[in-house]
């Protein structure tokens, strides 16, 4: 984050505020108040009040303080609207999606870091629609079924790794989901250990996550700062941006070029990129062909980065939850044994007969959402909601944490409790809101890979429960080690910090089932 001496650009700040006030004075809703929120300071607004860690929880508390499901803060003239209510998110981001489907322009993340064509950040328009069509074609509910064999193959490899190196389960989780997404996106088989492409995807998501947190970098509020030299005190963001740009280049180009070269030589396997390249409409102009290739390359890069880290975060949450709740683990294992048979591995045909396992998947999504503060939307036309003015250009933060921890919907929300999703007969209760309503985003910007993510979570969680016991590790004195359960404190995407656990086969029969999978 910039040092405060950089904020001494008073004339530019005053100009921004003046232009903002002029724009608002012409508003047809000018007489309406903005939603409630913390009192802003002159020029910089609420910039210094924005949280730098546990942002979603702070926004949730602000909602309680102001007794409102919708809030407003001012970041040096830019309106930020925070939505803590699922009902309000549904009204604005779903029903009014034509107005609320764009994305804010982040100078840091796009212009300086080079992630300008990440699908998640592309403004609503022709480029985004073209990218979305590519994704929908390959990842709609029916199309996603084609990837299940790859997910099962990676899951089986993960079980073998748990058997051989149980203490490395955290890194093995990253490897498993990185392996899946590299195979699906590029048809590339990753190295068994330490594949640099998986590390590139992980580092890319960490950089994007940090850069997209509202108020993290003052250059987004004061664009003039992008022109200052890297050596100026307080300009460390320029060095970070330069380093992260190298990661962006590697993310977009390296695996894509590999797949393209393989396709040319005729040795490639089916993948998102190879299918898109083969079906790409050819034009007589180089500019049109280059644009089509850019769409494929940048869309693939988004899959590559997002798919490695996000689903893996929920899977890691599952391990933490089972470690803290051995009785829930035992109940799920009993259900699997009764349906599948002890010593057998579950498959997708068992999913409908394993409601408690399904409840665990849902609770893992709800309890610790991967994107607690969501990914920001932008309002493209001025709007009004319940007597409040929503300015055009306002950044809208859908606080998924607050929605998934609403005690009116999920009683005792801080407790991990799969039973909240079951009825009195032990079946999934349709009256309890599925956390997928918030966990994967909203409206036209909902995650296109959600069907693949959910099916991946089911088979990985069911397979681990069928074969292993997850318990607390012990120290040298034989005392149980209780992990703190901490998560990365800031950023748009969060994950549990690495922790120790004792992971052992449930029995000789389950160990034999894993060994029978082969290499």
Coordinates of C-alpha atoms in Angstrom, one line a residue:
X1 CA 0.0 0.0 0.0
X2 CA 1.2 3.5 -0.7
X3 CA 2.7 5.8 2.0
X4 CA 0.4 8.7 2.9
X5 CA 2.9 11.2 1.5
X6 CA 1.7 10.2 -1.9
X7 CA -1.8 11.5 -1.1
X8 CA -0.6 15.0 -1.1
X9 CA -2.0 15.6 -4.6
X10 CA -4.7 18.0 -3.4
X11 CA -5.4 19.8 -6.7
X12 CA -6.1 16.5 -8.5
X13 CA -8.2 15.3 -5.7
X14 CA -10.3 18.5 -5.6
X15 CA -10.8 18.3 -9.4
X16 CA -12.1 14.7 -9.0
X17 CA -14.5 15.7 -6.3
X18 CA -15.7 18.7 -8.3
X19 CA -16.3 16.6 -11.4
X20 CA -18.1 14.0 -9.3
X21 CA -20.4 16.5 -7.7
X22 CA -21.1 18.1 -11.1
X23 CA -22.1 14.7 -12.5
X24 CA -24.4 14.0 -9.5
X25 CA -26.1 17.4 -9.7
X26 CA -27.5 16.5 -13.1
X27 CA -28.9 13.2 -11.7
X28 CA -32.6 12.6 -12.0
X29 CA -32.3 11.0 -8.5
X30 CA -30.2 13.8 -7.1
X31 CA -32.7 14.5 -4.3
X32 CA -32.4 11.0 -3.0
X33 CA -29.9 10.1 -0.3
X34 CA -27.1 7.7 -0.8
X35 CA -27.2 4.5 1.3
X36 CA -25.9 4.9 4.8
X37 CA -22.2 4.3 5.7
X38 CA -19.2 5.7 7.6
X39 CA -18.8 9.4 7.5
X40 CA -16.3 10.4 4.8
X41 CA -13.3 12.8 5.1
X42 CA -12.8 15.7 2.7
X43 CA -11.3 14.8 -0.7
X44 CA -10.3 11.2 0.1
X45 CA -13.7 10.2 1.4
X46 CA -13.5 6.9 3.3
X47 CA -10.3 5.8 1.7
X48 CA -8.4 5.5 5.0
X49 CA -11.3 3.7 6.7
X50 CA -11.4 0.8 4.3
X51 CA -10.3 -2.4 6.0
X52 CA -7.0 -4.0 4.9
X53 CA -7.9 -7.5 6.3
X54 CA -11.1 -9.5 6.9
X55 CA -12.9 -7.0 4.6
X56 CA -16.1 -8.9 4.3
X57 CA -16.5 -9.2 8.1
X58 CA -15.9 -5.5 8.5
X59 CA -18.6 -4.7 5.9
X60 CA -20.9 -7.1 7.7
X61 CA -20.4 -5.2 11.0
X62 CA -21.0 -1.9 9.2
X63 CA -24.3 -3.3 8.1
X64 CA -25.2 -4.0 11.7
X65 CA -24.0 -0.6 12.9
X66 CA -26.2 1.2 10.3
X67 CA -29.0 -1.4 10.4
X68 CA -29.0 -1.7 6.7
X69 CA -28.4 -4.4 4.1
X70 CA -27.0 -1.8 1.7
X71 CA -24.1 0.6 2.4
X72 CA -22.2 3.4 0.7
X73 CA -18.6 4.5 1.0
X74 CA -16.7 7.2 -1.0
X75 CA -13.2 6.4 -2.2
X76 CA -11.8 9.8 -3.3
X77 CA -15.0 10.5 -5.4
X78 CA -15.8 6.9 -6.5
X79 CA -19.0 5.6 -5.0
X80 CA -18.8 2.0 -3.6
X81 CA -22.0 0.3 -2.7
X82 CA -21.8 -2.7 -0.4
X83 CA -24.6 -5.3 -0.4
X84 CA -24.9 -7.5 2.7
X85 CA -28.3 -8.9 1.9
X86 CA -29.1 -11.8 -0.5
X87 CA -32.5 -10.3 -1.2
X88 CA -31.0 -7.0 -2.3
X89 CA -28.3 -8.8 -4.3
X90 CA -31.0 -10.8 -6.1
X91 CA -33.0 -7.6 -6.9
X92 CA -30.0 -5.6 -8.2
X93 CA -27.5 -8.1 -9.6
X94 CA -30.0 -10.6 -10.9
X95 CA -33.2 -8.8 -11.8
X96 CA -31.5 -5.6 -12.9
X97 CA -28.5 -7.4 -14.4
X98 CA -28.5 -5.4 -17.6
X99 CA -27.5 -2.4 -15.4
X100 CA -25.3 -4.1 -12.9
X101 CA -23.2 -6.5 -15.0
X102 CA -20.0 -4.5 -15.8
X103 CA -16.8 -4.5 -13.9
X104 CA -14.7 -1.7 -12.3
X105 CA -11.6 -0.6 -14.1
X106 CA -8.6 -1.3 -11.9
X107 CA -5.5 0.5 -13.1
X108 CA -3.4 -1.6 -10.8
X109 CA -4.7 -5.0 -11.9
X110 CA -5.3 -4.4 -15.6
X111 CA -3.2 -1.5 -16.9
X112 CA -0.1 -2.0 -14.6
X113 CA -0.2 -5.7 -13.9
X114 CA -1.4 -6.9 -17.4
X115 CA -4.5 -8.8 -16.4
X116 CA -6.8 -6.5 -18.5
X117 CA -8.4 -9.4 -20.4
X118 CA -9.1 -11.7 -17.5
X119 CA -12.7 -12.7 -18.2
X120 CA -13.7 -11.9 -14.6
X121 CA -12.6 -8.3 -15.1
X122 CA -13.6 -7.5 -18.7
X123 CA -16.3 -4.8 -18.8
X124 CA -19.8 -5.9 -19.9
X125 CA -19.8 -5.6 -23.7
X126 CA -18.9 -7.4 -27.0
X127 CA -15.5 -8.8 -25.8
X128 CA -17.0 -10.2 -22.6
X129 CA -20.0 -11.7 -24.5
X130 CA -17.6 -13.4 -27.0
X131 CA -15.5 -14.9 -24.1
X132 CA -18.6 -16.0 -22.3
X133 CA -19.9 -17.8 -25.3
X134 CA -16.6 -19.8 -25.5
X135 CA -17.0 -20.8 -21.8
X136 CA -20.7 -21.6 -22.0
X137 CA -20.1 -23.9 -25.0
X138 CA -17.6 -26.0 -23.0
X139 CA -18.9 -25.7 -19.4
X140 CA -22.7 -25.7 -19.5
X141 CA -24.2 -28.4 -17.3
X142 CA -24.3 -31.1 -20.0
X143 CA -20.9 -30.2 -21.5
X144 CA -19.3 -30.3 -18.0
X145 CA -20.0 -34.0 -17.8
X146 CA -17.3 -34.7 -20.4
X147 CA -14.7 -33.7 -17.8
X148 CA -15.7 -36.1 -15.1
X149 CA -13.2 -38.8 -16.1
X150 CA -10.4 -36.3 -15.8
X151 CA -11.6 -35.3 -12.3
X152 CA -11.8 -38.9 -11.2
X153 CA -8.4 -39.6 -12.5
X154 CA -6.9 -36.6 -10.6
X155 CA -8.9 -37.6 -7.5
X156 CA -7.4 -41.2 -7.6
X157 CA -3.9 -39.7 -8.0
X158 CA -4.6 -37.5 -4.9
X159 CA -5.7 -40.5 -2.9
X160 CA -2.4 -42.3 -3.7
X161 CA -0.5 -39.1 -2.7
X162 CA -2.4 -39.0 0.6
X163 CA -1.4 -42.6 1.2
X164 CA 2.3 -41.9 0.4
X165 CA 2.8 -38.4 1.7
X166 CA -0.1 -37.5 4.1
X167 CA 1.8 -34.6 5.7
X168 CA 1.9 -32.9 2.3
X169 CA -1.9 -32.9 1.8
X170 CA -2.1 -29.1 1.5
X171 CA 0.3 -28.9 -1.5
X172 CA -1.2 -32.1 -2.9
X173 CA -4.6 -30.3 -3.0
X174 CA -3.1 -27.5 -5.1
X175 CA -1.5 -30.1 -7.4
X176 CA -4.7 -32.0 -7.9
X177 CA -6.8 -29.1 -9.0
X178 CA -4.0 -27.6 -11.0
X179 CA -3.7 -30.9 -12.7
X180 CA -7.4 -31.0 -13.6
X181 CA -7.5 -27.5 -14.9
X182 CA -4.3 -27.8 -17.0
X183 CA -5.7 -31.0 -18.5
X184 CA -9.1 -29.5 -19.3
X185 CA -7.9 -26.2 -20.5
X186 CA -4.7 -27.1 -22.4
X187 CA -4.6 -30.9 -22.6
X188 CA -1.2 -30.7 -20.8
X189 CA -0.2 -33.4 -18.3
X190 CA 1.6 -31.7 -15.5
X191 CA 4.7 -33.0 -13.8
X192 CA 4.2 -35.3 -10.8
X193 CA 6.0 -32.9 -8.5
X194 CA 6.5 -29.1 -8.4
X195 CA 5.1 -28.3 -11.9
X196 CA 6.0 -24.6 -12.4
X197 CA 2.7 -24.0 -14.4
X198 CA 0.7 -24.8 -11.3
X199 CA 2.8 -22.4 -9.2
X200 CA 2.3 -19.7 -11.9
X201 CA -1.5 -20.0 -11.6
X202 CA -1.4 -19.9 -7.8
X203 CA 0.8 -16.8 -7.8
X204 CA -1.4 -15.1 -10.4
X205 CA -4.5 -15.6 -8.3
X206 CA -2.7 -14.3 -5.2
X207 CA -1.7 -11.2 -7.1
X208 CA -5.1 -10.6 -8.6
X209 CA -6.8 -11.2 -5.2
X210 CA -4.6 -8.6 -3.5
X211 CA -4.9 -6.0 -6.2
X212 CA -8.7 -6.2 -6.4
X213 CA -9.4 -5.5 -2.8
X214 CA -11.1 -2.1 -2.6
X215 CA -8.6 0.5 -1.3
X216 CA -5.6 -1.7 -1.4
X217 CA -3.7 0.5 -3.9
X218 CA -4.3 4.2 -4.0
X219 CA -3.4 4.3 -7.7
X220 CA -7.0 3.1 -8.4
X221 CA -8.4 6.1 -6.6
X222 CA -5.8 8.6 -7.9
X223 CA -4.9 7.5 -11.5
X224 CA -2.2 10.2 -11.8
X225 CA 0.0 8.1 -9.5
X226 CA 0.6 5.6 -12.3
X227 CA 3.0 8.1 -13.8
X228 CA 5.4 8.4 -10.8
X229 CA 8.7 6.6 -11.0
X230 CA 9.3 3.3 -9.2
X231 CA 12.1 4.8 -7.1
X232 CA 9.8 7.5 -5.5
X233 CA 9.2 6.8 -1.7
X234 CA 5.8 5.1 -1.3
X235 CA 5.7 3.9 -4.9
X236 CA 6.4 0.2 -4.1
X237 CA 3.2 -0.6 -6.0
X238 CA 5.0 0.0 -9.2
X239 CA 7.6 -2.6 -8.3
X240 CA 4.9 -5.1 -7.4
X241 CA 3.0 -4.4 -10.6
X242 CA 6.2 -5.0 -12.7
X243 CA 6.8 -8.3 -11.0
X244 CA 3.2 -9.4 -11.3
X245 CA 3.1 -8.4 -15.0
X246 CA 5.7 -11.1 -15.6
X247 CA 3.4 -13.6 -13.9
X248 CA 0.5 -12.5 -16.1
X249 CA 2.5 -12.9 -19.3
X250 CA 3.5 -16.4 -18.2
X251 CA -0.1 -17.3 -17.3
X252 CA -1.5 -16.2 -20.6
X253 CA 1.1 -17.3 -23.0
X254 CA 3.2 -20.2 -21.9
X255 CA 0.7 -23.1 -21.7
X256 CA -1.3 -21.6 -24.6
X257 CA 1.7 -21.6 -26.9
X258 CA 2.5 -25.2 -25.9
X259 CA -1.0 -26.3 -26.8
X260 CA -0.9 -24.4 -30.1
X261 CA 2.5 -25.9 -31.0
X262 CA 1.2 -29.4 -30.2
X263 CA -1.9 -28.8 -32.3
X264 CA 0.2 -27.7 -35.2
X265 CA 2.4 -30.8 -34.9
X266 CA -0.6 -33.1 -34.5
X267 CA 0.2 -34.5 -31.1
X268 CA -2.2 -32.6 -29.0
X269 CA -5.1 -34.0 -26.9
X270 CA -8.6 -32.7 -26.7
X271 CA -8.8 -29.5 -24.6
X272 CA -10.6 -26.2 -24.3
X273 CA -7.9 -24.4 -26.3
X274 CA -7.5 -27.1 -29.0
X275 CA -11.3 -27.2 -29.6
X276 CA -11.6 -23.4 -29.7
X277 CA -8.7 -23.1 -32.1
X278 CA -10.0 -25.8 -34.4
X279 CA -13.5 -24.2 -34.4
X280 CA -12.2 -20.6 -34.7
X281 CA -13.8 -18.7 -37.6
X282 CA -11.0 -17.7 -40.0
X283 CA -10.9 -14.2 -41.5
X284 CA -9.1 -12.7 -44.5
X285 CA -7.7 -10.0 -42.2
X286 CA -4.9 -10.6 -39.7
X287 CA -6.5 -8.3 -37.2
X288 CA -9.7 -10.4 -37.0
X289 CA -7.7 -13.6 -36.6
X290 CA -5.5 -12.0 -33.9
X291 CA -8.7 -10.9 -32.0
X292 CA -10.2 -14.4 -32.2
X293 CA -6.9 -15.9 -30.9
X294 CA -6.8 -13.3 -28.1
X295 CA -10.3 -14.3 -27.0
X296 CA -9.2 -17.9 -26.8
X297 CA -5.9 -17.3 -25.1
X298 CA -7.2 -14.9 -22.5
X299 CA -10.3 -17.0 -21.7
X300 CA -8.0 -20.0 -21.2
X301 CA -5.7 -18.0 -19.0
X302 CA -8.7 -17.1 -16.8
X303 CA -9.7 -20.8 -16.5
X304 CA -6.1 -21.7 -15.7
X305 CA -5.7 -19.2 -12.9
X306 CA -9.1 -19.3 -11.3
X307 CA -9.6 -23.1 -11.5
X308 CA -6.4 -24.0 -9.7
X309 CA -7.0 -22.0 -6.5
X310 CA -10.7 -21.5 -5.9
X311 CA -12.1 -25.0 -5.7
X312 CA -9.0 -26.1 -3.9
X313 CA -9.7 -23.6 -1.2
X314 CA -13.2 -25.1 -0.5
X315 CA -11.6 -28.6 -0.4
X316 CA -9.1 -27.4 2.1
X317 CA -11.9 -26.1 4.2
X318 CA -13.5 -29.5 4.1
X319 CA -10.3 -31.0 5.7
X320 CA -10.3 -28.4 8.4
X321 CA -14.0 -28.9 9.2
X322 CA -13.6 -32.7 9.4
X323 CA -10.6 -32.3 11.7
X324 CA -12.7 -30.2 14.1
X325 CA -15.8 -32.3 13.8
X326 CA -15.0 -36.1 14.0
X327 CA -18.6 -37.0 14.7
X328 CA -19.7 -35.5 11.3
X329 CA -16.9 -37.3 9.6
X330 CA -18.0 -40.6 11.1
X331 CA -21.6 -40.0 10.1
X332 CA -20.6 -39.3 6.5
X333 CA -18.4 -42.4 6.4
X334 CA -21.3 -44.5 7.7
X335 CA -23.5 -43.2 5.0
X336 CA -20.9 -44.1 2.3
X337 CA -20.3 -47.5 3.7
X338 CA -24.1 -48.3 3.6
X339 CA -24.5 -47.0 0.1
X340 CA -21.2 -47.9 -1.6
X341 CA -19.8 -50.6 0.6
X342 CA -16.8 -50.3 2.9
X343 CA -13.6 -50.7 0.8
X344 CA -15.2 -49.4 -2.4
X345 CA -14.8 -46.0 -3.9
X346 CA -17.9 -43.8 -4.6
X347 CA -18.6 -42.6 -8.1
X348 CA -21.1 -40.1 -9.6
X349 CA -23.9 -42.6 -9.7
X350 CA -24.0 -42.6 -5.9
X351 CA -24.3 -38.8 -5.5
X352 CA -28.1 -38.7 -5.1
X353 CA -28.0 -41.4 -2.4
X354 CA -25.4 -39.6 -0.3
X355 CA -27.4 -36.6 1.1
X356 CA -25.1 -36.1 4.2
X357 CA -22.1 -35.9 1.9
X358 CA -23.9 -33.4 -0.2
X359 CA -24.7 -31.4 2.9
X360 CA -21.0 -31.4 3.8
X361 CA -20.2 -30.0 0.4
X362 CA -22.8 -27.2 0.8
X363 CA -21.7 -26.4 4.3
X364 CA -18.0 -26.1 3.1
X365 CA -19.1 -23.6 0.5
X366 CA -21.2 -21.6 3.0
X367 CA -19.0 -21.7 6.1
X368 CA -15.9 -20.2 4.5
X369 CA -16.7 -18.7 1.1
X370 CA -13.8 -18.6 -1.3
X371 CA -14.6 -15.0 -2.4
X372 CA -16.0 -13.6 0.9
X373 CA -16.5 -10.0 -0.5
X374 CA -17.4 -11.2 -4.0
X375 CA -16.1 -9.7 -7.2
X376 CA -17.1 -6.2 -7.7
X377 CA -19.8 -5.1 -10.2
X378 CA -20.2 -1.7 -11.7
X379 CA -23.5 0.2 -12.3
X380 CA -23.7 1.4 -15.9
X381 CA -26.7 3.7 -15.5
X382 CA -28.0 5.6 -12.5
X383 CA -30.5 3.7 -10.4
X384 CA -32.6 4.0 -7.3
X385 CA -33.4 1.3 -4.7
X386 CA -35.8 1.7 -1.7
X387 CA -35.4 5.4 -1.6
X388 CA -31.6 5.4 -2.0
X389 CA -29.7 6.7 -5.0
X390 CA -27.2 4.4 -6.7
X391 CA -24.9 6.6 -8.8
X392 CA -23.9 5.6 -12.3
X393 CA -20.3 4.2 -12.2
X394 CA -20.7 3.0 -8.6
X395 CA -18.7 0.0 -7.7
X396 CA -20.9 -2.7 -6.1
X397 CA -19.5 -5.2 -3.7
X398 CA -21.7 -8.3 -3.1
X399 CA -20.7 -9.4 0.4
X400 CA -21.0 -13.1 0.0
X401 CA -19.8 -13.6 3.6
X402 CA -22.6 -11.6 5.0
X403 CA -25.2 -13.4 2.8
X404 CA -23.9 -16.9 3.7
X405 CA -23.7 -16.0 7.4
X406 CA -27.1 -14.4 7.7
X407 CA -28.5 -15.9 10.9
X408 CA -32.0 -15.5 9.6
X409 CA -31.3 -18.0 6.8
X410 CA -28.5 -20.1 8.5
X411 CA -29.0 -20.2 12.3
X412 CA -25.7 -20.2 14.2
X413 CA -23.8 -19.3 11.0
X414 CA -20.3 -19.5 12.6
X415 CA -20.8 -23.2 13.3
X416 CA -20.0 -25.8 10.7
X417 CA -23.3 -27.8 10.6
X418 CA -24.2 -29.9 7.5
X419 CA -27.5 -30.9 9.2
X420 CA -28.9 -27.4 8.5
X421 CA -29.4 -28.6 4.9
X422 CA -31.3 -31.8 5.8
X423 CA -34.9 -32.4 6.6
X424 CA -36.3 -34.6 9.4
X425 CA -35.9 -37.7 7.1
X426 CA -32.2 -37.0 6.4
X427 CA -32.8 -35.8 2.9
X428 CA -31.7 -32.5 1.4
X429 CA -34.2 -29.9 2.5
X430 CA -35.3 -27.8 -0.5
X431 CA -36.5 -25.1 1.9
X432 CA -33.0 -24.3 3.0
X433 CA -31.3 -22.0 0.6
X434 CA -28.4 -23.6 -1.3
X435 CA -25.2 -21.6 -0.7
X436 CA -24.5 -21.8 -4.4
X437 CA -27.0 -18.8 -4.7
X438 CA -24.2 -16.6 -3.5
X439 CA -21.0 -18.6 -3.5
X440 CA -20.5 -18.4 -7.3
X441 CA -21.5 -14.8 -8.0
X442 CA -24.6 -13.2 -9.4
X443 CA -26.5 -12.5 -12.6
X444 CA -24.7 -12.5 -15.9
X445 CA -21.4 -12.6 -14.1
X446 CA -22.0 -15.9 -12.3
X447 CA -19.1 -18.3 -12.4
X448 CA -19.3 -20.3 -15.7
X449 CA -17.3 -23.1 -14.2
X450 CA -19.6 -23.7 -11.2
X451 CA -21.1 -27.0 -12.5
X452 CA -17.5 -28.4 -12.9
X453 CA -16.5 -27.1 -9.5
X454 CA -19.5 -28.6 -7.7
X455 CA -19.1 -32.0 -9.3
X456 CA -15.3 -31.9 -8.5
X457 CA -16.1 -31.1 -4.8
X458 CA -18.5 -34.0 -4.6
X459 CA -16.2 -36.7 -5.9
X460 CA -13.1 -35.5 -4.1
X461 CA -14.9 -35.1 -0.7
X462 CA -16.8 -38.4 -1.0
X463 CA -13.6 -40.3 -2.1
X464 CA -11.5 -39.0 0.9
X465 CA -14.3 -39.7 3.4
X466 CA -14.6 -43.3 2.0
X467 CA -10.9 -44.1 2.4
X468 CA -9.3 -41.9 5.1
X469 CA -9.7 -40.7 8.7
X470 CA -8.8 -37.0 9.2
X471 CA -7.7 -36.3 12.8
X472 CA -5.6 -33.8 14.7
X473 CA -1.9 -34.3 14.5
X474 CA 0.1 -34.8 17.7
X475 CA 3.2 -33.1 18.9
X476 CA 6.4 -34.8 20.1
X477 CA 4.7 -35.3 23.5
X478 CA 1.8 -37.0 22.0
X479 CA -0.6 -34.1 22.6
X480 CA -3.1 -33.2 19.9
X481 CA -2.4 -30.1 17.9
X482 CA -5.4 -27.9 17.4
X483 CA -4.9 -25.7 14.3
X484 CA -6.0 -22.1 14.7
X485 CA -8.1 -22.4 11.6
X486 CA -6.8 -19.1 10.2
X487 CA -7.5 -18.0 6.6
X488 CA -5.5 -15.6 4.5
X489 CA -6.5 -12.2 6.0
X490 CA -7.0 -10.1 2.9
X491 CA -7.7 -10.4 -0.8
X492 CA -10.7 -11.2 -2.9
X493 CA -9.9 -15.0 -2.9
X494 CA -9.1 -16.5 0.5
X495 CA -7.9 -19.9 1.6
X496 CA -7.1 -21.7 4.9
X497 CA -3.5 -21.3 5.9
X498 CA -1.6 -24.5 5.8
X499 CA -2.2 -26.7 8.9
X500 CA -1.1 -30.1 10.3
X501 CA -3.4 -33.1 10.3
X502 CA -3.1 -36.9 10.8
X503 CA -4.5 -38.6 7.7
X504 CA -4.5 -42.4 7.8
X505 CA -6.4 -45.1 5.8
X506 CA -9.6 -46.1 7.5
X507 CA -8.8 -49.8 7.3
X508 CA -6.8 -52.4 5.4
X509 CA -9.7 -52.6 3.0
X510 CA -9.7 -48.9 2.1
X511 CA -5.9 -49.0 1.8
X512 CA -6.1 -51.9 -0.6
X513 CA -8.8 -50.0 -2.7
X514 CA -6.3 -47.1 -3.1
X515 CA -3.4 -49.4 -4.0
X516 CA -5.6 -51.1 -6.6
X517 CA -6.0 -47.8 -8.4
X518 CA -2.5 -48.3 -9.8
X519 CA -0.1 -45.5 -10.8

